[in-house]
Short mmCIF file of C-alpha atoms in Angstrom, two decimals:
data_model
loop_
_atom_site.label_atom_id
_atom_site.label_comp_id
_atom_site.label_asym_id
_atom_site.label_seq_id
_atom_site.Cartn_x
_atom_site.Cartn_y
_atom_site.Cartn_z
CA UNK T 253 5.30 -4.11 -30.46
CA UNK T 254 7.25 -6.89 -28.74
CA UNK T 255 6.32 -9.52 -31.27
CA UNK T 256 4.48 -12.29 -29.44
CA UNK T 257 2.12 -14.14 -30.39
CA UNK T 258 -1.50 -13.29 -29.50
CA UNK T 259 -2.73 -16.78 -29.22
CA UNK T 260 -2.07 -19.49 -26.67
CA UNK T 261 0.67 -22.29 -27.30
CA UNK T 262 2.32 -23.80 -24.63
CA UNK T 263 5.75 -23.59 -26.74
CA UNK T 264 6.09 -20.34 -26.57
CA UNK T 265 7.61 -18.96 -30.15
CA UNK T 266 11.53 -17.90 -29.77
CA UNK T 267 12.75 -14.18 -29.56
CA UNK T 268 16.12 -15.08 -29.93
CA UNK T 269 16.34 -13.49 -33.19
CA UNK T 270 16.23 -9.92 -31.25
CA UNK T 271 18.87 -10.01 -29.29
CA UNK T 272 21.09 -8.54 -32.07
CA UNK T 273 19.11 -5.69 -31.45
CA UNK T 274 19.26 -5.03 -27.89
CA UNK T 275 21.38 -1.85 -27.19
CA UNK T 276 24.93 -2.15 -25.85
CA UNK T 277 25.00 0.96 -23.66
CA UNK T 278 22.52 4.01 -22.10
CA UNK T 279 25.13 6.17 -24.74
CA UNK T 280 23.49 5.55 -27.93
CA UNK T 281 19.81 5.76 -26.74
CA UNK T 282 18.46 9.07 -26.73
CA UNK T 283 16.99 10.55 -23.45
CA UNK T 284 13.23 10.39 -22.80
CA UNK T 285 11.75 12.72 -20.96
CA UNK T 286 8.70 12.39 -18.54
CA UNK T 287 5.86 13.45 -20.93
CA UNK T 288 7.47 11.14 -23.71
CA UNK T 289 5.69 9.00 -21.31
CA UNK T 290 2.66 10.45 -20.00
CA UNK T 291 -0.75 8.28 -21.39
CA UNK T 292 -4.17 7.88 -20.23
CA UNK T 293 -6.65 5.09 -20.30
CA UNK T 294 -10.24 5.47 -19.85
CA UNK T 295 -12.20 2.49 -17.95
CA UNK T 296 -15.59 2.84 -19.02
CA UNK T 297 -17.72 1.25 -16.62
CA UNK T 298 -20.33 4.34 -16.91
CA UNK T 299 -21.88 3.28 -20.60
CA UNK T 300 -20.09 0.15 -20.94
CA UNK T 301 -22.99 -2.24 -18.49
CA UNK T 302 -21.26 -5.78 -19.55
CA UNK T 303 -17.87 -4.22 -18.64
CA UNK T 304 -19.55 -2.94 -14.85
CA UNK T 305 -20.14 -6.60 -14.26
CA UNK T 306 -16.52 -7.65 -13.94
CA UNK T 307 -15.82 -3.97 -11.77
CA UNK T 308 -19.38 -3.85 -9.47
CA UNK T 309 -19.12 -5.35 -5.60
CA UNK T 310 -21.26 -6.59 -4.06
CA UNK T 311 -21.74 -3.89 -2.18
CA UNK T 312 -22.55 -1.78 -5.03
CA UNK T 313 -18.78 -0.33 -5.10
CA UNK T 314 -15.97 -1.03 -7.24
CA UNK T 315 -13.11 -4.57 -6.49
CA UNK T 316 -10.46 -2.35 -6.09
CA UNK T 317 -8.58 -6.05 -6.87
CA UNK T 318 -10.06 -5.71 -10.78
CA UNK T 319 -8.70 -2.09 -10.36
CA UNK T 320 -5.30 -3.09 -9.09
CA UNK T 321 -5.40 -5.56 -12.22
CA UNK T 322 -5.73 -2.97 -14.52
CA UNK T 323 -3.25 -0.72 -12.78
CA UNK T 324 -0.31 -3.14 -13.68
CA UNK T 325 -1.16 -3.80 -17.16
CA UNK T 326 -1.12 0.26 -17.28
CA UNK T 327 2.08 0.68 -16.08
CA UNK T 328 3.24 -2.06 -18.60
CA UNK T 329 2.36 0.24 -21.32
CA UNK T 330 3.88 3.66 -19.76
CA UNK T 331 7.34 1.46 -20.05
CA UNK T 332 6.58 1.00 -23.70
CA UNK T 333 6.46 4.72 -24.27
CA UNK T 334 9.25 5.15 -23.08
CA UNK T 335 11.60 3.19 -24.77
CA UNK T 336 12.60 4.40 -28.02
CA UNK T 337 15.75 2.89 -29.98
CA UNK T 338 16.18 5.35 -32.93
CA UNK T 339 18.02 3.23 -35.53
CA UNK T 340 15.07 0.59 -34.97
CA UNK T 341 13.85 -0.35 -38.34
CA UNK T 342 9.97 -0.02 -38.00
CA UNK T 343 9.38 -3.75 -39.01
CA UNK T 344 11.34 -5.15 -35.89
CA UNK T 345 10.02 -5.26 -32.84
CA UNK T 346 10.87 -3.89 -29.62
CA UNK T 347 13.72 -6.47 -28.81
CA UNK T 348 12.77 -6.42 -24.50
CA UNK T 349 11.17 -8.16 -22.11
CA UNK T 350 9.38 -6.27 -19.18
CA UNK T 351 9.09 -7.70 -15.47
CA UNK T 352 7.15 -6.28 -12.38
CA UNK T 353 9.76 -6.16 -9.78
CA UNK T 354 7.78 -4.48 -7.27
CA UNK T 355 4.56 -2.00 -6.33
CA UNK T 356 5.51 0.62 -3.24
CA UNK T 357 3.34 2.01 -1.44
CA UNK T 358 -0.48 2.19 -2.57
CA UNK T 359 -2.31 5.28 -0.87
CA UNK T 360 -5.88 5.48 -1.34
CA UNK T 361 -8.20 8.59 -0.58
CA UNK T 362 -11.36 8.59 1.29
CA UNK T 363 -13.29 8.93 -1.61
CA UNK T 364 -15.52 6.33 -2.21
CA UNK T 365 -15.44 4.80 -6.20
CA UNK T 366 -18.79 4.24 -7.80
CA UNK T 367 -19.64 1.70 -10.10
CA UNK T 368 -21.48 3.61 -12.50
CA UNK T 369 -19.15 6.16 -13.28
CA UNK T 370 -16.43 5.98 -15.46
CA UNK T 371 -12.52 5.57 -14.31
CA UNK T 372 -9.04 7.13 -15.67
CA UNK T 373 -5.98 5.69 -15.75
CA UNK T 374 -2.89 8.07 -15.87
CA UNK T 375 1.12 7.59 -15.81
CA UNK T 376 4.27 8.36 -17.03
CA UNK T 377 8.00 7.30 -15.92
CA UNK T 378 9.27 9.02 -12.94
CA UNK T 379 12.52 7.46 -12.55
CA UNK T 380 14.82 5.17 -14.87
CA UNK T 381 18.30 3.50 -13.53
CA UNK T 382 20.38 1.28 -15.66
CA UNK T 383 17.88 -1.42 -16.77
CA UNK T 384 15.42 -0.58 -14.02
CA UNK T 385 12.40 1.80 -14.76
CA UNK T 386 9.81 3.21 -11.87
CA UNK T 387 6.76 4.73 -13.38
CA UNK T 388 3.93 6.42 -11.28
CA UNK T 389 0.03 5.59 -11.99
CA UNK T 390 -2.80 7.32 -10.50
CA UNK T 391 -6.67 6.98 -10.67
CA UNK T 392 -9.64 9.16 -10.84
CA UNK T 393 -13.17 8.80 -10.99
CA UNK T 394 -15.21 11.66 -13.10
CA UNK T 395 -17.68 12.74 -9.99
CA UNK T 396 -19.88 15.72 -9.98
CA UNK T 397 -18.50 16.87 -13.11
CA UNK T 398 -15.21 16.38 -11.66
CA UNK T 399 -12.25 13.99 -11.75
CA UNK T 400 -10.80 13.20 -8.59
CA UNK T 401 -7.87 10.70 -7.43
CA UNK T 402 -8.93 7.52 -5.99
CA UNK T 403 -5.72 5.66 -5.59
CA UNK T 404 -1.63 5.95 -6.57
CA UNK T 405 0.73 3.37 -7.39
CA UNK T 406 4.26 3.23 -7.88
CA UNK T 407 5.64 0.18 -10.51
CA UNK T 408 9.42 -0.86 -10.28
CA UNK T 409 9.79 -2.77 -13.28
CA UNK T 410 12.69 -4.55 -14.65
CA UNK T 411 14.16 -4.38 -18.80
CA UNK T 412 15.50 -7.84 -20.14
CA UNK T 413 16.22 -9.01 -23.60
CA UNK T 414 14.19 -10.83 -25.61
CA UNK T 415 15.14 -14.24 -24.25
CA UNK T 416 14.59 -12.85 -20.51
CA UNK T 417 18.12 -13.89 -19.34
CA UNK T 418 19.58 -10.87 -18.53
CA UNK T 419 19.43 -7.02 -18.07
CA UNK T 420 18.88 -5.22 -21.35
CA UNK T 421 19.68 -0.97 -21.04
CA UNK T 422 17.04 1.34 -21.63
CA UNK T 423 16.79 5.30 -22.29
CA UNK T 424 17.35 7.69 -19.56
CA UNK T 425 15.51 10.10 -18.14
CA UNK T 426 16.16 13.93 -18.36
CA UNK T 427 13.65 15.87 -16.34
CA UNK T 428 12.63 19.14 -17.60
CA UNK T 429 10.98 21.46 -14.79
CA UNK T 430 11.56 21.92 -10.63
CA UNK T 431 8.73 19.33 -10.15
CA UNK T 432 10.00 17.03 -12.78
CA UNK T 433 13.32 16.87 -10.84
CA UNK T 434 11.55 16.61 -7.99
CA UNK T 435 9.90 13.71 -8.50
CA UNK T 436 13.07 12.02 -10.01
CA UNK T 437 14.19 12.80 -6.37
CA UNK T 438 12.01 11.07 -5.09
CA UNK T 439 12.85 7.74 -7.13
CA UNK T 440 16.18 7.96 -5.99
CA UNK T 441 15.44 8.39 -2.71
CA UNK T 442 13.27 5.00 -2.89
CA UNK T 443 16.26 3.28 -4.86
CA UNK T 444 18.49 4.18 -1.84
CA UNK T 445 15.66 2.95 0.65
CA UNK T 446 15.23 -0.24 -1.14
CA UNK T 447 19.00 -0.67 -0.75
CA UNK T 448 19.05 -0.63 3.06
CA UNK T 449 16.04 -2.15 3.37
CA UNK T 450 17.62 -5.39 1.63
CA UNK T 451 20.96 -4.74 4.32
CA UNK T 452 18.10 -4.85 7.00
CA UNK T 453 15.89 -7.75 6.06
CA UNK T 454 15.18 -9.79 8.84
CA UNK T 455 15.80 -13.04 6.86
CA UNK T 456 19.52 -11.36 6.37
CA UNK T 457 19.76 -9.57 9.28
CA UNK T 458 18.79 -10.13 13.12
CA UNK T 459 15.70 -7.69 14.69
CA UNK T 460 17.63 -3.92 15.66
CA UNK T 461 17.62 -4.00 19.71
CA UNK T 462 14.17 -1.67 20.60
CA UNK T 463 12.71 -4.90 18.46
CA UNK T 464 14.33 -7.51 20.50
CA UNK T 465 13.29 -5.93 23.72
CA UNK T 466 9.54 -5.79 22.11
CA UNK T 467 9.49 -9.25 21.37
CA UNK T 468 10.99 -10.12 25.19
CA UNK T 469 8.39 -8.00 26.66
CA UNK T 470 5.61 -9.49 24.51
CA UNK T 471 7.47 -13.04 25.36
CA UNK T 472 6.41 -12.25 28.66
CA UNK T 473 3.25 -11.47 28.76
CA UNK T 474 2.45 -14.64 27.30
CA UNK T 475 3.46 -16.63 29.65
CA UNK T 476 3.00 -17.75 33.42
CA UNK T 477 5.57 -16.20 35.41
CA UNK T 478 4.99 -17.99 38.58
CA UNK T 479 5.39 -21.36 36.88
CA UNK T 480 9.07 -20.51 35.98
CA UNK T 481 8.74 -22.39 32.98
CA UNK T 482 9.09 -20.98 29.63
CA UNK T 483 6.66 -23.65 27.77
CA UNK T 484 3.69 -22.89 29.59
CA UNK T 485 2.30 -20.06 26.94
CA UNK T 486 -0.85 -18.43 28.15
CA UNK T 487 -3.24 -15.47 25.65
CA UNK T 488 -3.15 -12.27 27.24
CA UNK T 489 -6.72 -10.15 27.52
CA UNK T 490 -7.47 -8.84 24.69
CA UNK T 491 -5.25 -11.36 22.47
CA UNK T 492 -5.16 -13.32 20.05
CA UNK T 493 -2.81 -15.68 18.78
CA UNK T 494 -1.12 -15.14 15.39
CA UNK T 495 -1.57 -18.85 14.23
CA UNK T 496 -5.72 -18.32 14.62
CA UNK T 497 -5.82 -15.00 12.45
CA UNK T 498 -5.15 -16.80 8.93
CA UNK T 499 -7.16 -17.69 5.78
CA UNK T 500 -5.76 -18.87 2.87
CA UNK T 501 -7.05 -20.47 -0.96
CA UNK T 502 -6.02 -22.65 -3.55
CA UNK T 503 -6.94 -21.20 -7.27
CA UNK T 504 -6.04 -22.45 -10.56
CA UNK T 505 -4.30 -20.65 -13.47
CA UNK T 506 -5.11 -20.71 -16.75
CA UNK T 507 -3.84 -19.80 -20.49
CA UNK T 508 -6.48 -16.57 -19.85
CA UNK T 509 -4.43 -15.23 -17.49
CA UNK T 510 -0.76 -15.28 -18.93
CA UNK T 511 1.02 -12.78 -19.61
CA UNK T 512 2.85 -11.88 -22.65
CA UNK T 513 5.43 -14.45 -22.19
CA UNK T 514 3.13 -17.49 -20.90
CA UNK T 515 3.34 -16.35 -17.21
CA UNK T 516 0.72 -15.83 -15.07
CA UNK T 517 0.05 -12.43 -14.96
CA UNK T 518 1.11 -10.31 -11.74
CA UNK T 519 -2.24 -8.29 -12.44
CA UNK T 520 -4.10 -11.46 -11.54
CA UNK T 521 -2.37 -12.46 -8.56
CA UNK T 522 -2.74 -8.98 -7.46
CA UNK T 523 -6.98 -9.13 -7.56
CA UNK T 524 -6.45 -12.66 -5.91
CA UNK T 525 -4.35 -11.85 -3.39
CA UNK T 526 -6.27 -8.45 -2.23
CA UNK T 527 -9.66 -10.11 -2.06
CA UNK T 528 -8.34 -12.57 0.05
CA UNK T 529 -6.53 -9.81 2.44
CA UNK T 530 -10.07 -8.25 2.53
CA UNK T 531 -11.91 -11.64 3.36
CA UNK T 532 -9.38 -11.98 6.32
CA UNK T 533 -9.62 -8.73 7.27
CA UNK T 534 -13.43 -9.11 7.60
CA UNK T 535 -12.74 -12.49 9.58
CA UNK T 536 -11.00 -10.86 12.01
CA UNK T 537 -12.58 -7.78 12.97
CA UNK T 538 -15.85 -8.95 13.11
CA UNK T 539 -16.46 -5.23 10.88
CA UNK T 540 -16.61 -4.78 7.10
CA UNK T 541 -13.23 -3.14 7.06
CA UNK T 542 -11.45 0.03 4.87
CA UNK T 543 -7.91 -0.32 3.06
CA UNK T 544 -5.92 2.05 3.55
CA UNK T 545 -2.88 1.03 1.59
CA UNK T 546 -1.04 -1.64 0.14
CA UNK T 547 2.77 -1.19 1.65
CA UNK T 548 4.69 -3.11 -0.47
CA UNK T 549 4.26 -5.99 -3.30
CA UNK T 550 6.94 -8.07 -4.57
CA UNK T 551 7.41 -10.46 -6.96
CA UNK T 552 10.08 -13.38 -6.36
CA UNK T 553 9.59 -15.96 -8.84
CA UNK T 554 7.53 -16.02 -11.82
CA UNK T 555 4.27 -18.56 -12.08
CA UNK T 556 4.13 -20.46 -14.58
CA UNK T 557 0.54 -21.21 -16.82
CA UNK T 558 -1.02 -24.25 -15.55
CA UNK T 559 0.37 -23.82 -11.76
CA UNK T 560 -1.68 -24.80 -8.30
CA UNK T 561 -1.22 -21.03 -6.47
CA UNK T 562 -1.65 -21.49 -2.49
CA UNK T 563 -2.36 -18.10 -1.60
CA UNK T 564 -2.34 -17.77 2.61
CA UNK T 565 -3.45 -14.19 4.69
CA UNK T 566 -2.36 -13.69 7.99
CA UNK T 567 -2.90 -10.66 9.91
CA UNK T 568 0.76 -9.86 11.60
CA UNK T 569 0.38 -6.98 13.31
CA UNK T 570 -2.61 -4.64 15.00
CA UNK T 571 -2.26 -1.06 15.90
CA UNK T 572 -5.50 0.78 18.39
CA UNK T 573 -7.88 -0.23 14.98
CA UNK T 574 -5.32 -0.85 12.21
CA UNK T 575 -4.13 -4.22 10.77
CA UNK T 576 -1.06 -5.04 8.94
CA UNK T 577 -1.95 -8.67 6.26
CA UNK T 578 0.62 -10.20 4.99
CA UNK T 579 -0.67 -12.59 1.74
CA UNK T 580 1.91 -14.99 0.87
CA UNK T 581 1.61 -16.76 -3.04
CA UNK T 582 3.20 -19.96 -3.43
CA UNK T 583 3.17 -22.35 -6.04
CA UNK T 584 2.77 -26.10 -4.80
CA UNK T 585 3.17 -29.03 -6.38
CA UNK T 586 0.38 -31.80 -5.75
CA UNK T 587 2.79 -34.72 -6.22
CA UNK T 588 5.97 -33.55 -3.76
CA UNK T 589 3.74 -31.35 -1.29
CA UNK T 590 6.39 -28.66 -2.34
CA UNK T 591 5.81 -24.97 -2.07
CA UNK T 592 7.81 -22.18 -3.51
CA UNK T 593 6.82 -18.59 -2.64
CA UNK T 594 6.63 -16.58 -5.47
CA UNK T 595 4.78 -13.05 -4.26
CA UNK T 596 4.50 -11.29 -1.47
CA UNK T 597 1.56 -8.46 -0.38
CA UNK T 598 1.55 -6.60 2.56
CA UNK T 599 -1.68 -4.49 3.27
CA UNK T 600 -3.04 -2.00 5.96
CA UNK T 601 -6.55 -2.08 6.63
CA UNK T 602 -8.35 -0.04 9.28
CA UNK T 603 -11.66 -0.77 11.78
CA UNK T 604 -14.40 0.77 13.68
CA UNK T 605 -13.06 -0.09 16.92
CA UNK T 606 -10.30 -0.56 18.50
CA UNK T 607 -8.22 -4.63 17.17
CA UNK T 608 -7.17 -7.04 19.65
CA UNK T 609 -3.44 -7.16 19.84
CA UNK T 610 -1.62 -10.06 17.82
CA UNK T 611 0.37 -12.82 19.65
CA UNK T 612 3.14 -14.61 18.11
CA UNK T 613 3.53 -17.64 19.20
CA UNK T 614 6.66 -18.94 17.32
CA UNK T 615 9.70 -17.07 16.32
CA UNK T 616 9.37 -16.80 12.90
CA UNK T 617 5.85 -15.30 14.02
CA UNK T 618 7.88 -13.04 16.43
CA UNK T 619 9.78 -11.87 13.00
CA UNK T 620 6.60 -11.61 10.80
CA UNK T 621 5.28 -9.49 13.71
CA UNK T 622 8.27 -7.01 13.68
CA UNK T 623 8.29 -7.34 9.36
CA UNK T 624 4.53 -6.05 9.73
CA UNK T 625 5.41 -3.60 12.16
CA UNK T 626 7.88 -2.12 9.72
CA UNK T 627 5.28 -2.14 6.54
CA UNK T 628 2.73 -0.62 9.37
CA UNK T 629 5.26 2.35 10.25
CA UNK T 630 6.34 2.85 6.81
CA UNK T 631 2.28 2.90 5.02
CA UNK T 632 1.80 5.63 7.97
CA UNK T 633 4.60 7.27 6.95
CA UNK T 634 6.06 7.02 10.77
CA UNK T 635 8.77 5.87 9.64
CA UNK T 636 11.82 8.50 8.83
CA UNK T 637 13.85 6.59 6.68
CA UNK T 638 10.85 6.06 4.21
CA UNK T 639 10.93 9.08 1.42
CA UNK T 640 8.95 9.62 -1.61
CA UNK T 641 7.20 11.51 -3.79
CA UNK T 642 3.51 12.43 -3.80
CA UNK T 643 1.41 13.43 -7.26
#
């Protein structure tokens, strides 16, 4: 549909010829509605026993990472339904480029997925700004007789032109029904959340004041009062220091897993990034642990085909027996040492028994502390300024 080439060539073939087509305004696009949208996708790991390989643990379960792979190449194809330029002449392709801005907010149910049984894949567009379109995907597993929801997702995704230099209009939504408009809601309400949560980003902004007193009281703890000096840190009982709490990787890319426009794909540095959260997990709580949800996953930068991707875990915050992970993607360079950070994943897993407390050590630990705090309060939905929809 989008006219690239199926093969691999590093010199990627030009698009340039369909930017003539890309629409001016939202005013000559017709509006889309919801079920314009709606697909489903069948995973069938039940009859398909060369496919089960890739899904199966081993634990006999299902890598939710595979799953989470899948999920974004899904939501890919929900955008594709929804665009529609009417005066298109069948022959030309769809003249835009589709980027994963973000994934908010992964819930998962208690129910346990099998790797023997077959999986669904469902979706459709539940909100649409400008350029920007939010589409919801959800996952069930046919049990009993019975299809029921393992996990849901929701994709922010980003329309360019051809060329992917700038922001390219796509059709608006018009929801139909009370629920319909409800759920539209709902992706404002996350559009106006994302907005202040940029205005309070601790890289932008310093910590509100119950988070500076926090940090002071934590400050204190680790240290030895009665030396009056502030350099003479000391772990609390039942501590443990930030800087030991880490794991981290080096993996390759390849041309296998590009994306449409010779990028790695965000689908593969989403597997990557949540087996590694899991491995650190494990590390650290001694216990084969549960996730609970995936808070937030952004995409910076893209990665280019051929890159060196440092990926680094660090657990950043504990709660009675819940963790907050941060895993950070960067791509470095071999010959300058550089590293730029491309992705960002933030995930809450949970534990038998009660986690020893994280200590930051350093400040910008103190602020990854308080920046897990938030993704902790917001996946738990503690926190009142979070809204959203549920399907």
């Amino acid at each position: 549909a989008l006219g690239i080439q199926s093969y691999y060539n590093p010199i990627v073939s030009s698009r340039e010829h369909l930017t003539q087509y890309v629409p001016e305004s939202q005013d000559g696009l017709p509006a889309r509605s919801m079920q314009d949208s709606f697909t489903s996708a069948i995973i069938p790991i039940g009859s398909d026993l060369a496919l089960r390989d890739k899904y199966v643990s081993f634990l006999g379960t299902v890598r939710f990472g595979r799953l989470m792979e899948d999920m974004d190449m899904f939501a890919v194809w929900i955008i594709h339904n929804h665009v529609k330029i009417p005066d298109l002449d069948p022959d030309i392709h769809l003249p835009y480029t589709f980027v994963t801005i973000s994934v908010d907010k992964i819930d998962f149910t208690d129910l346990i997925a099998k790797h023997d049984a077959d999986i669904r894949l469902s979706g459709h567009v539940s909100w649409v700004g400008r350029s920007s379109i939010e589409c919801v995907v959800w996952m069930e597993q046919k049990q009993h007789g019975k299809w029921r929801k393992l996990t849901r997702a929701l994709f922010l995704m980003a329309a360019r032109d051809p060329t992917n230099t700038r922001a390219a209009v796509v059709n608006p939504l018009n929801p139909a029904t009370d629920e319909e408009k409800q759920i539209f809601a709902g992706g404002e309400s996350r559009k106006k959340r994302r907005s202040l949560l940029q205005k309070q980003d601790l890289m932008k902004s310093p910590p509100n004041a119950y988070e500076q007193t926090l940090i002071h009281e934590m400050f204190k703890k680790s240290i030895d009062v009665t030396s009056k000096a502030f350099n003479k840190r000391i772990l609390p009982p039942g501590s443990v220091w930030m800087e030991d709490a880490d794991m981290s990787n080096i993996i390759f890319s390849h041309p296998e897993d590009r994306n449409a426009h010779n990028k790695v794909f965000g689908g593969f540095l989403m597997r990557h990034a949540l087996e590694l959260s899991f491995a650190n997990a494990y590390e650290f709580s001694k216990h084969r642990p549960k996730l609970e949800h995936i808070s937030d996953i952004s995409f910076h930068a893209p990665v280019d085909v051929s890159s060196l991707i440092n990926m680094s875990a660090h657990v950043i915050y504990t709660e009675l027996h819940y963790m907050e992970i941060v895993v950070l993607a960067e791509v470095y360079d071999p010959i300058t040492g550089q590293r730029t950070t491309t992705n960002s994943f933030f995930y809450t897993y949970s534990n038998s028994e009660k986690l020893p407390q994280i200590m930051p050590r350093t400040y910008h630990e103190a602020m990854w502390y308080l920046d897990g705090r938030r993704k902790f309060m917001y996946a738990m939905g503690l926190d009142q300024s979070a809204t959203g929809t549920k399907q």
